[in-house]
Amino acid sequence: MTEDFITKIEGHGRLKVDWKKNQVTLEVAEGERLFEGIVVGRPATEAAWITARICGVCPTAHNLCALKAVEDALGIIPDPTTILLRQLLLSAQMIQSHTLHLYFLAFPDYLGIDSGLELKKKHPKYFRAALTLKEVSDEIAKVVGGRATHPTTTTVGGFHKTPSANQLKELKRGIQEALREAESTAHLAASLTYPEFKTNLLFLSQVGKKAHFNIYETVKTQGSDGTTWLIKDYKKMITEEIRRYSTAKFGFYQKKPVMVGALARLAIQGGNLNPKAKRFLGRAKIDFQNPFHNNLAQAVELVHFTEEALELIDRITEAPKPANPKGLTGLKRPKTGIGALEAPRGGLYHEYTINERGSITKANIITPTVQNLGSLEKTAQALIDQTKNLGKERRAKLLEMLVRAYDPCITCSVH
Amino acid sequence: MAKLRVAIFDFTDCEGCQVELVGLREKLTEIADQVDLVRWRLTQERTEPGPYDIAIVEGTPITKEEQKMLQWVREQSKFLIALGSCATLGGIPGIMDKEKRAYWYKKIYGSKYKPRGLDAPPLSALVKVDFLIHGCPVNGDEVVRVVEELLAGKTPKYRGYSVCFECKQAGNPCRLIEGKPRLASTKQRESRRACLGPITQGGCGAICVSGGSACWGCFGLRQEANIDGLLEVLSKIADSDEIEKYLSMFLKRTEAYQKFKDKAKRK
């Protein structure tokens, strides 16, 4: 028995191509876990613990997004050091996710190998870069979050436990090494030959208050069409559709397919990148109409978030120790809260309604990949339309590479 | 001697256990060099048909397609390992009761949607499983231990102790006995807090309690767990609703949850 799922992507999906009609559909076959039902009736404090399990590649993003939503509902404002620590965790999450995606899922197509494990013998230099980036980002997640996958120290209002000055010092040394490897990854990504392909892409990215490449303290979502949306209007901005061939909903921006993630972030707030990343962005010649360049954008972001982690470590070292999170008290009446942040694959939104007893009565989650599915399907169709002169095998290969370039997280999209 | 043919499969889940495997880094490549890794969808295109010497299966088979696939994997494999709490216990997706799925499908997807999922069972509800590597996520070192024992021709064994043993080694105050100081400056303590460490199999290093969270039992029930004893202790710390939340996080489809339900009914 063989499964015809696309390999080297997170989760189970297939591109079905009708070669006679030149028509493509994106089938998502992951089972429905029904997270928005699972959390109902459970304490609001469990939302972050449970929803981290939506995705093993970006669990910290879900964990923090759920905490933000619950804190929004309960009117809790975490202290500045807590926010710095969360930003560090989210930066580490970006490095963890982009490293895994680039070296183990996407780059093999460009390096003439099948599995990232082959790097060890065939490209030892790249292998060392991949391992260093993975090790250092996992270490940040462990020291600050308690574990590489699925945090244990994070909680509503703050942290159960925070790193010591010595631990931060150790981390800093690792991140300095990781920065060199992030730069070598950006060089590698810039040296690869991406398929030549152009299509109209519409982008969305959450942005912060200030001119800073913000992913945690976002206040609105900005489109490449010039429109901005308040976070609270996220459901007006993104509408979800049901497809008969997919267990994931397809999200659309004002009825139009939209791309979120690294390429979208660079298109919308690339001017705010950290200095080294900005230099790479200037040199990399990213084509914002070529979705294959999302890989290149991720590599530029690797540099940015490693620089960011270094800066955050310094700021945390100088900051006062965060206050202990306070115990939760009940609400006078039910309240709804929204949490939003930029996850590795794009804008993530969690919304919970919490009753007087502190239990969740309603939940809604929109993940980045839900938003990307419509764009991915449309772009795959454009690729089919533009490659009629190529052989079937080559076209199928290009389609697979395109899917990987979007870095879909199918498990997130179904949740 | 020919290398053992190893295949890694994943059903519905978060794939965090596979991420933990990648997180083993050099150790993963060392193990991969000792076997013939003939199938692993997440990281390679190479997909060889069975039979397999060892199949490592992550996730819970929620859809009919997945449940059929699991039967096939079982037929093709000499030794089948369930990887992670979704595969060993039904995991977080197992919180959702089979009977409640229809209600939530309608609520989340609307009435026009045709559901694919049937239920979120542990693998052992459908096929014989030769070894369970519990955890949400698994502990990478535990996976290495089990695979290395298999490669040495031994049958791996379960940890004969509970999370409490490792929790004491880690120097954590006991949630069930001591509680946690409310303020470092005073000796005033918060009330004791629930924890499933005593009935949960060790091997995790008490990582959650060390981070400040509770133990929710993701490493599965230890052999000869004193469930009644823990339920007795918990009843003095938490109300029935709270205990239900603890036991339903990962252990909803185990004897522990059943015992709690039976006791609650008798009251």
Coordinates of N, CA, C and O in Angstrom, one line a residue, chain A residues 214-317:
Chain A
N214 N 7.9 43.6 14.0 CA 7.3 43.0 15.2 C 6.5 41.7 14.8 O 5.8 41.7 13.9
I215 N 6.7 40.7 15.7 CA 5.9 39.5 15.4 C 5.1 39.1 16.7 O 4.1 38.4 16.6
Y216 N 5.5 39.6 17.8 CA 4.7 39.3 19.1 C 3.7 40.4 19.5 O 2.5 40.1 19.7
E217 N 4.2 41.6 19.5 CA 3.3 42.7 19.9 C 2.7 43.3 18.7 O 2.9 44.5 18.5
T218 N 1.9 42.6 18.0 CA 1.3 43.1 16.8 C -0.1 43.8 17.2 O -0.7 43.4 18.1
V219 N -0.4 44.9 16.4 CA -1.6 45.6 16.7 C -2.6 45.6 15.5 O -3.8 45.9 15.7
K220 N -2.1 45.3 14.4 CA -3.0 45.3 13.2 C -2.4 44.4 12.1 O -1.2 44.0 12.2
T221 N -3.2 44.2 11.1 CA -2.7 43.4 10.0 C -2.7 44.3 8.7 O -3.7 45.0 8.5
Q222 N -1.7 44.2 8.0 CA -1.5 45.1 6.8 C -1.5 44.2 5.6 O -0.8 43.2 5.5
G223 N -2.2 44.7 4.6 CA -2.2 44.0 3.3 C -1.3 44.7 2.3 O -1.1 45.9 2.4
S224 N -0.8 43.9 1.3 CA 0.0 44.6 0.3 C -0.8 45.5 -0.7 O -0.3 46.2 -1.5
D225 N -2.2 45.4 -0.5 CA -3.0 46.3 -1.2 C -3.2 47.6 -0.5 O -4.0 48.5 -0.9
G226 N -2.5 47.8 0.6 CA -2.5 49.1 1.3 C -3.5 49.2 2.4 O -3.5 50.2 3.1
T227 N -4.3 48.2 2.5 CA -5.4 48.2 3.6 C -4.8 47.7 4.9 O -4.0 46.8 4.9
T228 N -5.2 48.4 6.0 CA -4.9 47.8 7.3 C -6.1 47.4 8.1 O -7.2 48.1 7.9
W229 N -6.0 46.4 8.9 CA -7.1 45.8 9.6 C -6.8 45.8 11.1 O -5.7 45.4 11.5
L230 N -7.7 46.1 12.0 CA -7.5 45.9 13.4 C -7.6 44.4 13.7 O -8.3 43.7 13.0
I231 N -6.8 44.0 14.7 CA -6.8 42.6 15.0 C -8.2 42.1 15.3 O -8.6 41.0 14.9
K232 N -9.0 42.9 16.0 CA -10.3 42.5 16.4 C -11.3 42.2 15.2 O -12.3 41.6 15.3
D233 N -10.9 42.7 14.0 CA -11.7 42.5 12.8 C -11.2 41.3 12.0 O -11.5 41.2 10.8
Y234 N -10.4 40.5 12.6 CA -9.7 39.4 11.8 C -10.7 38.5 11.1 O -10.4 38.0 10.0
K235 N -11.9 38.3 11.7 CA -12.9 37.5 11.0 C -13.6 38.2 9.8 O -14.1 37.5 8.9
K236 N -13.5 39.5 9.8 CA -14.0 40.2 8.7 C -13.0 40.2 7.6 O -13.3 40.2 6.4
M237 N -11.7 40.2 8.0 CA -10.6 40.2 7.0 C -10.5 38.9 6.3 O -10.4 38.8 5.1
I238 N -10.5 37.8 7.1 CA -10.3 36.5 6.6 C -11.6 35.7 6.6 O -12.2 35.6 7.7
T239 N -12.1 35.3 5.5 CA -13.3 34.4 5.6 C -12.9 33.0 5.2 O -12.0 32.8 4.4
E240 N -13.5 32.0 5.8 CA -13.2 30.6 5.6 C -14.2 29.9 4.7 O -15.4 30.1 5.0
E241 N -13.8 29.1 3.8 CA -14.7 28.3 3.0 C -14.5 26.8 3.2 O -13.3 26.4 3.4
I242 N -15.5 26.1 3.0 CA -15.4 24.6 3.1 C -15.2 24.1 1.7 O -15.9 24.5 0.7
R243 N -14.3 23.1 1.5 CA -14.1 22.5 0.2 C -14.4 21.0 0.4 O -14.0 20.4 1.4
R244 N -15.1 20.4 -0.6 CA -15.5 19.0 -0.4 C -14.3 18.1 -0.4 O -14.4 17.0 0.1
Y245 N -13.2 18.5 -0.9 CA -12.0 17.6 -1.0 C -11.0 17.9 0.1 O -9.8 17.5 0.0
S246 N -11.4 18.7 1.1 CA -10.4 19.1 2.1 C -10.9 19.1 3.5 O -12.0 19.6 3.8
T247 N -10.1 18.5 4.5 CA -10.5 18.6 5.9 C -10.1 19.9 6.5 O -10.5 20.2 7.6
A248 N -9.3 20.7 5.7 CA -9.0 22.0 6.2 C -9.9 23.0 5.5 O -10.2 22.8 4.3
K249 N -10.2 24.1 6.2 CA -10.9 25.2 5.5 C -9.9 26.0 4.7 O -8.8 26.0 5.0
F250 N -10.4 26.6 3.7 CA -9.6 27.5 2.9 C -9.9 29.0 3.2 O -11.1 29.4 3.2
G251 N -8.9 29.7 3.6 CA -9.1 31.1 4.0 C -8.9 32.0 2.9 O -8.0 31.8 2.0
F252 N -9.7 33.1 2.8 CA -9.6 34.1 1.7 C -9.6 35.5 2.3 O -10.3 35.7 3.3
Y253 N -8.8 36.4 1.7 CA -8.8 37.8 2.2 C -9.7 38.6 1.3 O -9.4 38.7 0.1
Q254 N -10.8 39.0 1.8 CA -11.8 39.7 1.0 C -12.1 38.9 -0.3 O -12.0 39.5 -1.4
K255 N -12.3 37.6 -0.1 CA -12.7 36.7 -1.2 C -11.5 36.4 -2.1 O -11.6 35.7 -3.1
K256 N -10.3 37.0 -1.8 CA -9.2 36.7 -2.7 C -8.1 35.9 -2.1 O -7.9 36.0 -0.9
P257 N -7.4 35.0 -2.8 CA -6.4 34.2 -2.3 C -5.3 35.1 -1.8 O -5.0 36.2 -2.4
V258 N -4.7 34.8 -0.6 CA -3.6 35.6 -0.1 C -2.5 34.8 0.5 O -2.7 33.6 0.9
M259 N -1.3 35.3 0.4 CA -0.1 34.6 0.9 C 0.4 35.3 2.2 O 0.5 36.5 2.3
V260 N 0.6 34.4 3.2 CA 1.2 34.9 4.5 C 2.5 34.1 4.8 O 2.7 33.1 4.1
G261 N 3.3 34.6 5.7 CA 4.5 34.0 6.0 C 5.7 34.8 5.7 O 5.6 36.1 5.6
A262 N 6.9 34.2 5.5 CA 8.2 35.0 5.4 C 8.2 36.0 4.3 O 8.5 37.1 4.4
L263 N 7.7 35.5 3.1 CA 7.8 36.4 1.9 C 6.8 37.6 2.1 O 7.2 38.7 1.8
A264 N 5.7 37.3 2.7 CA 4.7 38.4 3.0 C 5.3 39.4 4.0 O 5.1 40.6 3.8
R265 N 5.9 38.8 5.0 CA 6.4 39.7 6.0 C 7.5 40.7 5.4 O 7.5 41.9 5.7
L266 N 8.4 40.1 4.6 CA 9.4 40.9 4.0 C 8.8 41.9 3.0 O 9.3 43.0 2.9
A267 N 7.8 41.5 2.3 CA 7.1 42.4 1.4 C 6.5 43.6 2.1 O 6.6 44.8 1.6
I268 N 6.0 43.4 3.3 CA 5.3 44.4 4.0 C 6.1 45.2 5.0 O 6.0 46.4 5.2
Q269 N 7.0 44.4 5.7 CA 7.8 45.2 6.7 C 9.3 44.9 6.6 O 10.0 45.0 7.6
G270 N 9.7 44.5 5.4 CA 11.2 44.2 5.2 C 12.1 45.4 5.5 O 13.2 45.2 5.9
G271 N 11.6 46.6 5.4 CA 12.4 47.8 5.7 C 12.7 47.9 7.2 O 13.6 48.6 7.6
N272 N 12.0 47.1 8.0 CA 12.3 47.1 9.5 C 13.2 46.0 10.0 O 13.3 45.8 11.2
L273 N 13.8 45.3 9.1 CA 14.6 44.1 9.5 C 15.9 44.6 10.3 O 16.3 45.8 10.1
N274 N 16.5 43.7 11.0 CA 17.7 44.0 11.7 C 18.8 44.2 10.7 O 18.7 43.7 9.5
P275 N 19.9 44.9 11.1 CA 20.9 45.4 10.1 C 21.5 44.3 9.1 O 21.5 44.5 7.9
K276 N 21.9 43.2 9.7 CA 22.5 42.2 8.8 C 21.5 41.6 7.9 O 21.8 41.4 6.7
A277 N 20.3 41.3 8.4 CA 19.2 40.7 7.6 C 18.8 41.7 6.5 O 18.6 41.3 5.4
K278 N 18.8 43.0 6.8 CA 18.5 44.0 5.9 C 19.5 44.1 4.7 O 19.1 44.2 3.6
R279 N 20.7 43.9 5.1 CA 21.8 43.9 4.0 C 21.5 42.7 3.1 O 21.6 42.8 1.9
F280 N 21.2 41.5 3.7 CA 20.9 40.3 2.8 C 19.7 40.6 2.0 O 19.7 40.2 0.8
L281 N 18.7 41.2 2.5 CA 17.5 41.5 1.8 C 17.8 42.4 0.6 O 17.3 42.1 -0.6
G282 N 18.7 43.3 0.8 CA 19.1 44.2 -0.3 C 19.9 43.5 -1.4 O 19.7 43.8 -2.6
R283 N 20.7 42.5 -1.0 CA 21.5 41.8 -2.0 C 20.8 40.6 -2.6 O 21.1 40.1 -3.7
A284 N 19.8 40.0 -1.9 CA 19.2 38.7 -2.3 C 18.3 38.8 -3.6 O 18.0 37.8 -4.2
K285 N 17.9 40.0 -3.9 CA 17.1 40.2 -5.1 C 15.8 39.3 -5.1 O 15.6 38.5 -6.0
I286 N 15.1 39.4 -4.0 CA 13.9 38.6 -3.8 C 12.8 39.1 -4.8 O 12.6 40.3 -5.0
D287 N 12.2 38.2 -5.5 CA 11.2 38.5 -6.4 C 9.8 38.2 -5.7 O 9.5 37.1 -5.5
F288 N 9.1 39.3 -5.4 CA 7.9 39.1 -4.6 C 6.7 38.6 -5.5 O 5.6 38.5 -5.0
Q289 N 7.0 38.3 -6.7 CA 5.9 37.6 -7.5 C 6.3 36.2 -7.8 O 5.6 35.5 -8.5
N290 N 7.3 35.7 -7.1 CA 7.7 34.3 -7.3 C 7.6 33.6 -5.9 O 8.5 33.8 -5.1
P291 N 6.6 32.8 -5.7 CA 6.4 32.1 -4.4 C 7.6 31.2 -4.0 O 7.8 30.9 -2.9
F292 N 8.4 30.7 -5.0 CA 9.5 29.9 -4.7 C 10.5 30.7 -3.8 O 11.3 30.1 -3.1
H293 N 10.4 32.0 -4.0 CA 11.4 32.8 -3.2 C 11.0 32.9 -1.7 O 11.7 33.6 -0.9
N294 N 9.9 32.3 -1.3 CA 9.6 32.2 0.1 C 10.8 31.5 0.9 O 11.0 31.8 2.0
N295 N 11.4 30.6 0.2 CA 12.6 29.9 0.8 C 13.7 30.9 1.1 O 14.3 30.9 2.2
L296 N 13.9 31.8 0.1 CA 14.9 32.8 0.3 C 14.6 33.8 1.4 O 15.4 34.1 2.2
A297 N 13.3 34.1 1.5 CA 12.8 35.0 2.5 C 13.0 34.4 3.9 O 13.3 35.1 4.8
Q298 N 12.7 33.1 4.0 CA 12.9 32.4 5.3 C 14.4 32.5 5.7 O 14.7 32.6 6.9
A299 N 15.3 32.3 4.7 CA 16.7 32.4 5.1 C 17.1 33.8 5.6 O 17.9 33.9 6.5
V300 N 16.5 34.8 4.9 CA 16.8 36.2 5.4 C 16.3 36.4 6.8 O 16.9 36.9 7.7
E301 N 15.1 35.8 7.0 CA 14.5 35.9 8.4 C 15.3 35.1 9.4 O 15.4 35.5 10.6
L302 N 16.0 34.0 9.0 CA 16.9 33.3 9.9 C 17.9 34.3 10.5 O 18.2 34.3 11.7
V303 N 18.5 35.1 9.6 CA 19.5 36.1 10.1 C 18.8 37.1 11.0 O 19.3 37.4 12.1
H304 N 17.7 37.6 10.6 CA 17.0 38.6 11.4 C 16.7 38.1 12.8 O 16.9 38.8 13.8
F305 N 16.1 36.9 12.9 CA 15.7 36.4 14.2 C 16.8 36.0 15.1 O 16.7 36.0 16.3
T306 N 17.9 35.6 14.5 CA 19.1 35.3 15.3 C 19.7 36.6 15.8 O 20.0 36.7 17.0
E307 N 19.7 37.7 15.0 CA 20.1 39.0 15.5 C 19.2 39.5 16.6 O 19.6 40.0 17.6
E308 N 17.9 39.2 16.4 CA 16.9 39.6 17.3 C 17.1 38.9 18.7 O 17.0 39.6 19.8
A309 N 17.4 37.6 18.6 CA 17.6 36.9 19.8 C 18.7 37.4 20.7 O 18.7 37.5 21.9
L310 N 19.8 37.8 19.9 CA 21.0 38.3 20.6 C 20.6 39.6 21.4 O 21.0 39.8 22.5
E311 N 19.9 40.5 20.7 CA 19.5 41.8 21.3 C 18.6 41.5 22.5 O 18.7 42.2 23.5
L312 N 17.6 40.6 22.3 CA 16.7 40.3 23.4 C 17.4 39.8 24.6 O 17.0 40.1 25.8
I313 N 18.4 38.9 24.4 CA 19.1 38.4 25.6 C 19.8 39.5 26.4 O 19.7 39.5 27.6
D314 N 20.3 40.5 25.7 CA 20.9 41.6 26.4 C 19.9 42.4 27.2 O 20.1 42.8 28.3
R315 N 18.8 42.6 26.5 CA 17.7 43.4 27.2 C 17.2 42.6 28.4 O 16.9 43.2 29.4
I316 N 17.0 41.3 28.3 CA 16.5 40.5 29.4 C 17.5 40.5 30.5 O 17.1 40.6 31.7
T317 N 18.8 40.4 30.2 CA 19.8 40.4 31.2 C 19.7 41.6 32.1 O 19.9 41.6 33.3

